Short mmCIF file of C-alpha atoms (C1' of nucleotides) in Angstrom, two decimals:
data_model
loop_
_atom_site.label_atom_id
_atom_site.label_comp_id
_atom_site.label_asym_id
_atom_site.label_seq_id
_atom_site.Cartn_x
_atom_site.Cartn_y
_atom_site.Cartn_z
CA UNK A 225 8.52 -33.73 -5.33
CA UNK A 226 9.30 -31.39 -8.61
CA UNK A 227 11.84 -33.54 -10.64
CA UNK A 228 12.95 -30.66 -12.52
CA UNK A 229 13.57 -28.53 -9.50
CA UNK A 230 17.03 -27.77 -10.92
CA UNK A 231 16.38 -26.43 -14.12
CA UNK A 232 13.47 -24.60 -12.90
CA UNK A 233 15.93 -22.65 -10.76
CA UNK A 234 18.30 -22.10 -13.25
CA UNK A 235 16.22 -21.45 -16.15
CA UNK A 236 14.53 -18.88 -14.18
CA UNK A 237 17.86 -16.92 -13.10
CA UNK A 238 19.04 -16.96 -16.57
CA UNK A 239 15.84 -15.19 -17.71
CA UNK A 240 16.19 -13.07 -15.28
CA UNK A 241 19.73 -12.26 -16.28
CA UNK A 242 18.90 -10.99 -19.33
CA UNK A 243 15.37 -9.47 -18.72
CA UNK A 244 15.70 -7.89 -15.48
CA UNK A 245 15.33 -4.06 -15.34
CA UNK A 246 17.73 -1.91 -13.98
CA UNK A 247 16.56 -0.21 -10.48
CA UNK A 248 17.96 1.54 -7.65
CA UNK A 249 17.64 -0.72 -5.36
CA UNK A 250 19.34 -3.30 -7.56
CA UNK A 251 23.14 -4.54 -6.97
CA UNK A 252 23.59 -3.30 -3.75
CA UNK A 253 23.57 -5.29 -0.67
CA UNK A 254 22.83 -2.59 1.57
CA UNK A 255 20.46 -3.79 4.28
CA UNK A 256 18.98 0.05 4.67
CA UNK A 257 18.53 0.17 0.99
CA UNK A 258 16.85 -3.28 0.74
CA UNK A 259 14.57 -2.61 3.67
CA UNK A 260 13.23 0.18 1.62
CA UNK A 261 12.90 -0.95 -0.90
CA UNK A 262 10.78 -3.88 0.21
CA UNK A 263 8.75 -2.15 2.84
CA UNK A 264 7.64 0.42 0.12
CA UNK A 265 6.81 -2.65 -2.60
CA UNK A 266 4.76 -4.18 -0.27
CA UNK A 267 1.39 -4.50 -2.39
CA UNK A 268 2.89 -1.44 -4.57
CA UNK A 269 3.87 -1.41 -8.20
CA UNK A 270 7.34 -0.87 -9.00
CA UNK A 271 6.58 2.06 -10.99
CA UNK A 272 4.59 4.05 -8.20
CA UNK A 273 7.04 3.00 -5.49
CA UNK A 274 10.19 4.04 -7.07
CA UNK A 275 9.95 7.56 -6.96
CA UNK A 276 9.23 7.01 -3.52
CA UNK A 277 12.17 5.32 -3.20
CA UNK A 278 14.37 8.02 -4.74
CA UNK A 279 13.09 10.80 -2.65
CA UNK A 280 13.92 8.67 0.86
CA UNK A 281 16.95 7.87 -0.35
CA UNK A 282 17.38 11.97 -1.32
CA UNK A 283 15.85 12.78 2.05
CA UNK A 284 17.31 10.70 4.40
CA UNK A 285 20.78 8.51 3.19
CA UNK A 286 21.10 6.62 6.09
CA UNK A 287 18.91 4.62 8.90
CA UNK A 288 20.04 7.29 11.37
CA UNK A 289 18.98 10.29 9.58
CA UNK A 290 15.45 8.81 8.99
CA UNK A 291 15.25 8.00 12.43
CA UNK A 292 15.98 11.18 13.64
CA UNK A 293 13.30 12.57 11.46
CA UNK A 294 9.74 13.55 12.98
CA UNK A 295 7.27 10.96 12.10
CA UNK A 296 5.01 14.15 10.52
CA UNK A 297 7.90 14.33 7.96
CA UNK A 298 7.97 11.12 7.30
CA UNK A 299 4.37 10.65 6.81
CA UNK A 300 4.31 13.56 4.22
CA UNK A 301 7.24 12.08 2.22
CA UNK A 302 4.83 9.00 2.07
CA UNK A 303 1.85 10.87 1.37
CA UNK A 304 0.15 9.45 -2.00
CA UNK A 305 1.51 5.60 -1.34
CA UNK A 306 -1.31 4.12 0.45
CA UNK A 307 -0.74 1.89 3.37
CA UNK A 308 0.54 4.29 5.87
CA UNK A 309 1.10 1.90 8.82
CA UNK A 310 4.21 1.04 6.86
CA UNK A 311 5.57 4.27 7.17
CA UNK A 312 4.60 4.81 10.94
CA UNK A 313 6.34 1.14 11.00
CA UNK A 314 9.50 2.13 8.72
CA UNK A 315 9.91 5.23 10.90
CA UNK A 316 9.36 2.79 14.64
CA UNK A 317 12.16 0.74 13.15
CA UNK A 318 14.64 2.61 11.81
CA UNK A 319 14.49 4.31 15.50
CA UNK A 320 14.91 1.01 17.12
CA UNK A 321 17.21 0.02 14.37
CA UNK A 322 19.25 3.09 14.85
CA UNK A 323 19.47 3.21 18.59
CA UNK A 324 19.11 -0.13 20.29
CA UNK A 325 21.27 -1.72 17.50
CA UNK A 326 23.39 1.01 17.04
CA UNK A 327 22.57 1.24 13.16
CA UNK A 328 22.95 -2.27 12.35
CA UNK A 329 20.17 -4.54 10.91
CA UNK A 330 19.89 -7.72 11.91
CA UNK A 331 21.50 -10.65 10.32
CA UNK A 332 18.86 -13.42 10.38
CA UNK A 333 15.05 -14.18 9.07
CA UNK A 334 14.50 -15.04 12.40
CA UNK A 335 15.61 -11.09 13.96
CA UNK A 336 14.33 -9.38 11.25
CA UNK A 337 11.10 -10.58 11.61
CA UNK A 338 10.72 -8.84 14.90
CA UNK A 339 11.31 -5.12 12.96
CA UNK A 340 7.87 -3.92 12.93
CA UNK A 341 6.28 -4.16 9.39
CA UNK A 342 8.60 -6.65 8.49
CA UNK A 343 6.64 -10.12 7.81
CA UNK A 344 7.44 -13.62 6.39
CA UNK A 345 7.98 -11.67 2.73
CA UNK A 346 10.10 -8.97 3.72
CA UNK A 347 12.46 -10.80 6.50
CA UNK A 348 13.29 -13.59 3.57
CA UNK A 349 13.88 -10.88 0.87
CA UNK A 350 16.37 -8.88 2.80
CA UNK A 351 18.41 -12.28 3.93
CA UNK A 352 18.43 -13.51 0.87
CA UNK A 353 19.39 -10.48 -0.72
CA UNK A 354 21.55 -9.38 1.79
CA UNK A 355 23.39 -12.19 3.81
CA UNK A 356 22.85 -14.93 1.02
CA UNK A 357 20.55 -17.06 2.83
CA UNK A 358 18.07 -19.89 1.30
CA UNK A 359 14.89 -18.13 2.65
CA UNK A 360 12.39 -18.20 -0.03
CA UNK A 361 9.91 -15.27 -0.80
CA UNK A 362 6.06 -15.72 -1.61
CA UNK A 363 4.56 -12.70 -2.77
CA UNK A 364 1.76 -12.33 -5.38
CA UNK A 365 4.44 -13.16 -8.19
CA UNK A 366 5.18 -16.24 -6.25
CA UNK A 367 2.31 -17.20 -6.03
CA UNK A 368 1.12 -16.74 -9.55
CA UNK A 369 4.61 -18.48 -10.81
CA UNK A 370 4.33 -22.01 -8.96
CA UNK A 371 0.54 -21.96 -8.72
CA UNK A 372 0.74 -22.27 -12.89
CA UNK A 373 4.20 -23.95 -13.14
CA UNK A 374 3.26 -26.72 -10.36
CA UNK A 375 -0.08 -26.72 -11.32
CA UNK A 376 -1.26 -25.60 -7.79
CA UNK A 377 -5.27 -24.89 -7.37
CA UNK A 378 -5.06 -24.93 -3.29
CA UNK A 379 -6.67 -20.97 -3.13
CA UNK A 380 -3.55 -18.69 -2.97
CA UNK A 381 -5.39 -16.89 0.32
CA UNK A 382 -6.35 -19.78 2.65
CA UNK A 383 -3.86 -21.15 5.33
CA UNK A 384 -3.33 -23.63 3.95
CA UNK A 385 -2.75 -22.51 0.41
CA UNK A 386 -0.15 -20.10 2.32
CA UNK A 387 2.12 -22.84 3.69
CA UNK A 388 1.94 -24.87 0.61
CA UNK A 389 3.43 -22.21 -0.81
CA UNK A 390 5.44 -21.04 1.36
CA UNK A 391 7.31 -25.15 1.58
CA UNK A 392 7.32 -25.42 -2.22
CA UNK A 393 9.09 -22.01 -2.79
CA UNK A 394 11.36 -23.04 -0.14
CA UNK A 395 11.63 -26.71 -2.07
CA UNK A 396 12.40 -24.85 -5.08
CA UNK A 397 14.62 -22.14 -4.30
CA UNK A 398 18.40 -21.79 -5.70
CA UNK A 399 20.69 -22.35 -2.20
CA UNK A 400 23.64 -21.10 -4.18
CA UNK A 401 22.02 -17.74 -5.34
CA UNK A 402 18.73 -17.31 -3.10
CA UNK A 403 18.86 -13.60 -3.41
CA UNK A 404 19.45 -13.43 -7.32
CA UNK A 405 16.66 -16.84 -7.64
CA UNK A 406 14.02 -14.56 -5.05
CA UNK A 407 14.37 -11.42 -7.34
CA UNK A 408 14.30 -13.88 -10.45
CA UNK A 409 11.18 -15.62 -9.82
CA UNK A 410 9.26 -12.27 -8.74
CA UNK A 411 10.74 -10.55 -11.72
CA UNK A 412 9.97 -13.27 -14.05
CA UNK A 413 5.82 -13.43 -12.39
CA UNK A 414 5.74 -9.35 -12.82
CA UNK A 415 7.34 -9.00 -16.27
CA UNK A 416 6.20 -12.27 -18.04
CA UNK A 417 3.82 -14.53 -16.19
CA UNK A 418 1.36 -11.56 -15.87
CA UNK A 419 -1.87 -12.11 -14.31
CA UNK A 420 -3.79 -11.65 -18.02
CA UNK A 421 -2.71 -12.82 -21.06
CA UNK A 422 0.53 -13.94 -20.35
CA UNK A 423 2.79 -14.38 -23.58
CA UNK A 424 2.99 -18.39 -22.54
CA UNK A 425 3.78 -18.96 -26.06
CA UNK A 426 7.20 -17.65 -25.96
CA UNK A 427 7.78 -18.74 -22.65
CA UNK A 428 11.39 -20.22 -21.39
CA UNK A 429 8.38 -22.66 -19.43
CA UNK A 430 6.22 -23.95 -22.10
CA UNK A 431 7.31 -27.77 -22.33
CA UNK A 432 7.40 -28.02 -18.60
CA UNK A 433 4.11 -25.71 -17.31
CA UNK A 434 1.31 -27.61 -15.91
CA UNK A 435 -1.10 -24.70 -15.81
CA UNK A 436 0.14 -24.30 -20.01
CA UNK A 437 0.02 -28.46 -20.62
CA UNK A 438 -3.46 -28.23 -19.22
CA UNK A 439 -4.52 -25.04 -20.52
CA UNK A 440 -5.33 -23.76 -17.35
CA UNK A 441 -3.43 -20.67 -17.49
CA UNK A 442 -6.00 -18.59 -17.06
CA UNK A 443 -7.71 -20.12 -13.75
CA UNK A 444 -4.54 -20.03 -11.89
CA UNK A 445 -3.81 -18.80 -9.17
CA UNK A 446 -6.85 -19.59 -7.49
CA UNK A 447 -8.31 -17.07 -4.88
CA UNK A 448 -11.14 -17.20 -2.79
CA UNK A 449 -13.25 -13.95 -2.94
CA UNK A 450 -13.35 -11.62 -0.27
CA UNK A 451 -16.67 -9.51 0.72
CA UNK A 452 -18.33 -6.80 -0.91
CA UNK A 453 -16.66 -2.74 0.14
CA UNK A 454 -18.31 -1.11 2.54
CA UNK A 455 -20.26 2.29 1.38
CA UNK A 456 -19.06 5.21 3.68
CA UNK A 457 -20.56 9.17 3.85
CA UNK A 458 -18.04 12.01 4.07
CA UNK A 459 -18.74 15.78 4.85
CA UNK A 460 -15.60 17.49 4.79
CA UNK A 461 -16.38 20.86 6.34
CA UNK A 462 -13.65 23.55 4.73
CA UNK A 463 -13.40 26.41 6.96
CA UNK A 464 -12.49 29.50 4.63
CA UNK A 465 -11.93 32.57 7.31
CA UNK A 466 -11.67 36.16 6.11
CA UNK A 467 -7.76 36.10 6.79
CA UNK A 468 -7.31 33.00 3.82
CA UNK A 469 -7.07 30.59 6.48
CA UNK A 470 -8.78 27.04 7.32
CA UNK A 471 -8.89 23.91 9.72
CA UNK A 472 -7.18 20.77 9.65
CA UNK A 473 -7.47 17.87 12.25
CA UNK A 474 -5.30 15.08 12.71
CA UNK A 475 -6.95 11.59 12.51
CA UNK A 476 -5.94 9.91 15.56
CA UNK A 477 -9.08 6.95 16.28
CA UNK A 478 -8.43 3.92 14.66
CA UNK A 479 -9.03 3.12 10.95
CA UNK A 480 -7.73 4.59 7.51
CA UNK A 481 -5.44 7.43 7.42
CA UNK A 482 -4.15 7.40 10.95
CA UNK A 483 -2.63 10.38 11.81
CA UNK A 484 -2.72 11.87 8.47
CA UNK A 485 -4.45 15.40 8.09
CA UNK A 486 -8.21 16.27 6.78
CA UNK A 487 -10.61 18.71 7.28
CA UNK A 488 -13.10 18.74 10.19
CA UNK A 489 -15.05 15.60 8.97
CA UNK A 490 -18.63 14.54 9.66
CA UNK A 491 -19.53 11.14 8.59
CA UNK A 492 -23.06 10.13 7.93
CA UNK A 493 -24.98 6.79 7.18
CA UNK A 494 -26.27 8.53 3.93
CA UNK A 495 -25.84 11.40 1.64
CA UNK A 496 -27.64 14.12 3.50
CA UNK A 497 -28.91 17.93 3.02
CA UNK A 498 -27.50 20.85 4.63
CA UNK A 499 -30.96 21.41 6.64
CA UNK A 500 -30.09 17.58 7.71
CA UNK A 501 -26.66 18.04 8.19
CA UNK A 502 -26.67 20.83 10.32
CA UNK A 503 -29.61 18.69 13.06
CA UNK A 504 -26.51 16.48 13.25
CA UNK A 505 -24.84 16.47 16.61
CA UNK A 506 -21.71 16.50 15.21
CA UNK A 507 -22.43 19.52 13.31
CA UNK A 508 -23.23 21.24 16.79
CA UNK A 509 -19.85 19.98 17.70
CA UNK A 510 -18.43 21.55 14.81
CA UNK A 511 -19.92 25.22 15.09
CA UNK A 512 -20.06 25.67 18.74
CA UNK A 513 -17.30 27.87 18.71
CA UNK A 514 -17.68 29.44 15.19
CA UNK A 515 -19.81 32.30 13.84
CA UNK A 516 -20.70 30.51 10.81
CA UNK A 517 -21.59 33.08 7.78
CA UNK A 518 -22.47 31.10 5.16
CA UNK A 519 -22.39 27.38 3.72
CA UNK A 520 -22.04 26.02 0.83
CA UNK A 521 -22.09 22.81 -1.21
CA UNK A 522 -18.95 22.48 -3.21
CA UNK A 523 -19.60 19.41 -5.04
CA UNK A 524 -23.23 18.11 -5.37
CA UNK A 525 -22.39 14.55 -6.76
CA UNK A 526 -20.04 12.90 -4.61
CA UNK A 527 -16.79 12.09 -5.24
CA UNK A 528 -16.13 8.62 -4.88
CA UNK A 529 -12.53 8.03 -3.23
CA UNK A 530 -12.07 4.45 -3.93
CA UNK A 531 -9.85 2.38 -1.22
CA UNK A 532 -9.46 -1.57 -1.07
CA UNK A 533 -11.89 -2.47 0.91
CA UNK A 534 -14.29 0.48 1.54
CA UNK A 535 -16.03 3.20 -1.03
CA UNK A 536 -15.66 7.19 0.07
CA UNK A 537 -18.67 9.50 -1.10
CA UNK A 538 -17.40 12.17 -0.08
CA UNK A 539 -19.23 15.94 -0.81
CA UNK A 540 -17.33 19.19 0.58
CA UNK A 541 -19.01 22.18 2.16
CA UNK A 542 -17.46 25.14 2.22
CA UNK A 543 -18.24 27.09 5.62
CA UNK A 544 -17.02 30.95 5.43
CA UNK A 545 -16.83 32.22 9.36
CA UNK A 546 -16.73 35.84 10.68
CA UNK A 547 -15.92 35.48 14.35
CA UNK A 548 -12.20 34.18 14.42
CA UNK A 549 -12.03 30.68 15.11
CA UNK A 550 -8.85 28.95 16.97
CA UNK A 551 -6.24 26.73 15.38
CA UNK A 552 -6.83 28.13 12.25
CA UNK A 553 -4.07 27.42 9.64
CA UNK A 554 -3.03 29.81 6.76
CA UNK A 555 -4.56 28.44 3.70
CA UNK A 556 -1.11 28.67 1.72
CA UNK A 557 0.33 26.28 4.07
CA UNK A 558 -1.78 22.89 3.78
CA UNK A 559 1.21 21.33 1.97
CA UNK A 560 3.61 21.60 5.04
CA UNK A 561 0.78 18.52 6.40
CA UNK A 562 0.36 14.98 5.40
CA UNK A 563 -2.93 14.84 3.72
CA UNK A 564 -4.97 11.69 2.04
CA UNK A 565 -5.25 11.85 -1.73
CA UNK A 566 -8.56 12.40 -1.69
CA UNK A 567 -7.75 16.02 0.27
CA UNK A 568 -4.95 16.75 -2.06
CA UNK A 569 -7.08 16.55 -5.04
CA UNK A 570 -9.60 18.86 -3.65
CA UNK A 571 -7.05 21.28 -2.39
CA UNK A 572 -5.37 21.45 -5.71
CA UNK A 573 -8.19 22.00 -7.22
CA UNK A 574 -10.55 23.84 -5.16
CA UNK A 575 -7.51 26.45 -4.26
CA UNK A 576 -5.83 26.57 -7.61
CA UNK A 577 -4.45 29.85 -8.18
CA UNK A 578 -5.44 31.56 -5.13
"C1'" DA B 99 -9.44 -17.51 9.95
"C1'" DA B 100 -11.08 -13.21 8.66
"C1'" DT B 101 -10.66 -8.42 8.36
"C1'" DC B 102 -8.45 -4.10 8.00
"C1'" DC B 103 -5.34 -1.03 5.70
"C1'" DG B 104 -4.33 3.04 -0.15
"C1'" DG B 105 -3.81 4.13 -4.29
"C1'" DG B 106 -3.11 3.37 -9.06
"C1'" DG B 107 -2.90 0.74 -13.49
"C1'" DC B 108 -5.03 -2.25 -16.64
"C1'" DA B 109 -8.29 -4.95 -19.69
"C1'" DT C 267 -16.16 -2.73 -13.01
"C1'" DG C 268 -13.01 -6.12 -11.07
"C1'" DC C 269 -8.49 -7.65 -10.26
"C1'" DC C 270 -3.88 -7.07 -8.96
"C1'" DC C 271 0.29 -5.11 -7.00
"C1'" DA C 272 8.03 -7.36 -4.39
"C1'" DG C 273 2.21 -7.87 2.56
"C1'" DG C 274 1.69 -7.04 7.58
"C1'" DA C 275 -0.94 -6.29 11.74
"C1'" DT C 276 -4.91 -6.94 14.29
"C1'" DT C 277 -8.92 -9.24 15.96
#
DNA sequence: AATCCGGGGCA
DNA sequence: TGCCCAGGATT
């Protein structure tokens, strides 16, 4: 189908050549290092990933030593990325990876794509990169890339949009280089053919873009819209006792944040009152066992803790108890536990310099 | 096929 | 504000 499938390739590594940045995770074929890497990119900027990156690396040099690592400590060393099925997923594998295959990945796209959290994406960029095989990437850069250079308006999100993609990357890809051509074409989408404004008039592409010949630039890649966020309620109820220590629960149901750490929290269907919060059976739940003293609202606008797909108003009472109240933590030692960002911001703040 | 799952950067 | 980011799992 492309004619100039050749030169595509090739003017695309040579770009990348001489534009690429320098990273970590760069000229090295290790498979632990590349699974890392590309686990913690997932839907992640370069920039907030690689610090990440540096402290696993600090923290645990090999697959073994991560593996032998409680999942609590790996979830902390993760807190502040988002997404944290991928480290409950990183941690599963490198414990499979460590014990049932004695420390070895596997060779193939087809085995790595049984290592939990490791998809279509992830299984082509560590054989490419690793064991120099022609399996194409498609990630957002992808995506953006052929949609303009091809001229591609199938929506980037459908099915069907997927496999086209998915066969025209693998049409296009270098067979000689796949790694180097799968970092070149996602470096090239990331660092030149940005989403806005791309430079297109000092592009290596302009006498051979479709989206550019067209000047369609800006409508590609096409993506369908997905549905409005949902609004959710949050009453984070901080438990200060007269010893300087509070309460923190696990979240263990399904949803966001699983098994990460937050304060006893009581969701509503709207912003409430105290007089209305306290009716609540849950709040009955919450002070059965407590001699509450007094309560306070910290913050009477909520904050709004923005995720992907759902909207956090989220208000924080403080509740000061007499009667001592069981599993009480000291105050001073919230960091040991894997909080969301949203707790971490209040903790900083609410307990800075005390 | 559609939805869920974080957090941050940018215009 | 809305969109996007080296996506994957679940329903």
């Amino acid at each position: 189908m492309p004619k100039n499938t050749p030169s595509f390739s090739k003017k695309l590594i040579s770009w990348y050549l001489h534009n690429k940045r320098e990273l970590p995770w760069r000229g090295t074929k290790n498979p632990y290092h590349i699974w890392l890497s590309e686990i913690m990119l997932q839907q992640t900027r370069v920039a907030q990933g690689l610090p990440y990156y540096l402290k696993f690396i600090e923290n645990y040099p090999t697959v073994q030593q991560l593996a032998h690592a409680p999942e609590d400590a790996v979830l902390k060393l993760w807190q502040g990325l988002g997404y944290y099925s991928r480290a409950r997923n990183l941690h599963a594998t490198a414990k499979m990876v460590s014990k049932d295959l004695k420390g070895v990945f596997p060779k193939t796209y087809k085995d790595l794509l049984q290592l939990k959290g490791v998809g279509d994406y992830t299984a082509s960029a560590i054989a490419s990169i690793c064991y120099n095989l022609p399996e194409a990437v498609v990630d957002g850069n992808v995506y953006r890339v052929l949609s303009r250079y091809f001229g591609i308006s199938t929506p980037i999100n459908s099915s069907a949009g997927q496999k086209e993609f998915k066969k025209l990357a693998q049409l296009v890809i270098d067979t000689n280089e796949p790694g180097t051509y799968n970092q070149a074409i996602m470096e090239f989408g990331a660092r030149f053919c940005v989403p806005q404004n791309p430079n297109c008039g000092n592009c290596i592409f302009n006498d051979s873009c479709e989206a550019y010949k067209s000047n369609k630039v800006s409508e590609l890649p096409v993506k369908l819209k997905s549905k409005a966020v949902r609004k959710r309620f949050f009453n984070y109820m901080v438990i200060i006792s007269e010893d300087e220590k509070t309460l923190l629960q696990q979240r263990l149901g399904k949803g966001i944040w699983h098994k990460l750490y937050e304060f006893p929290l009581i969701e509503t269907s709207e912003e409430v009152t105290l007089s209305e919060l306290k009716k609540l059976p849950q709040f009955q739940k919450f002070s059965e066992n407590m001699e509450i003293e007094s309560i306070s609202l910290y913050n009477e606008t909520p904050i709004v803790h923005k995720l992907s797909h759902q909207h956090l108003l989220t208000r924080f009472w403080i509740v000061t108890s007499k009667k001592e109240v069981k599993n009480l933590i000291p105050i001073s030692e919230i960091f040991k536990y894997a909080v969301p960002v949203l707790i971490e911001n209040f903790v900083s703040e609410f307990f800075e310099g005390s």
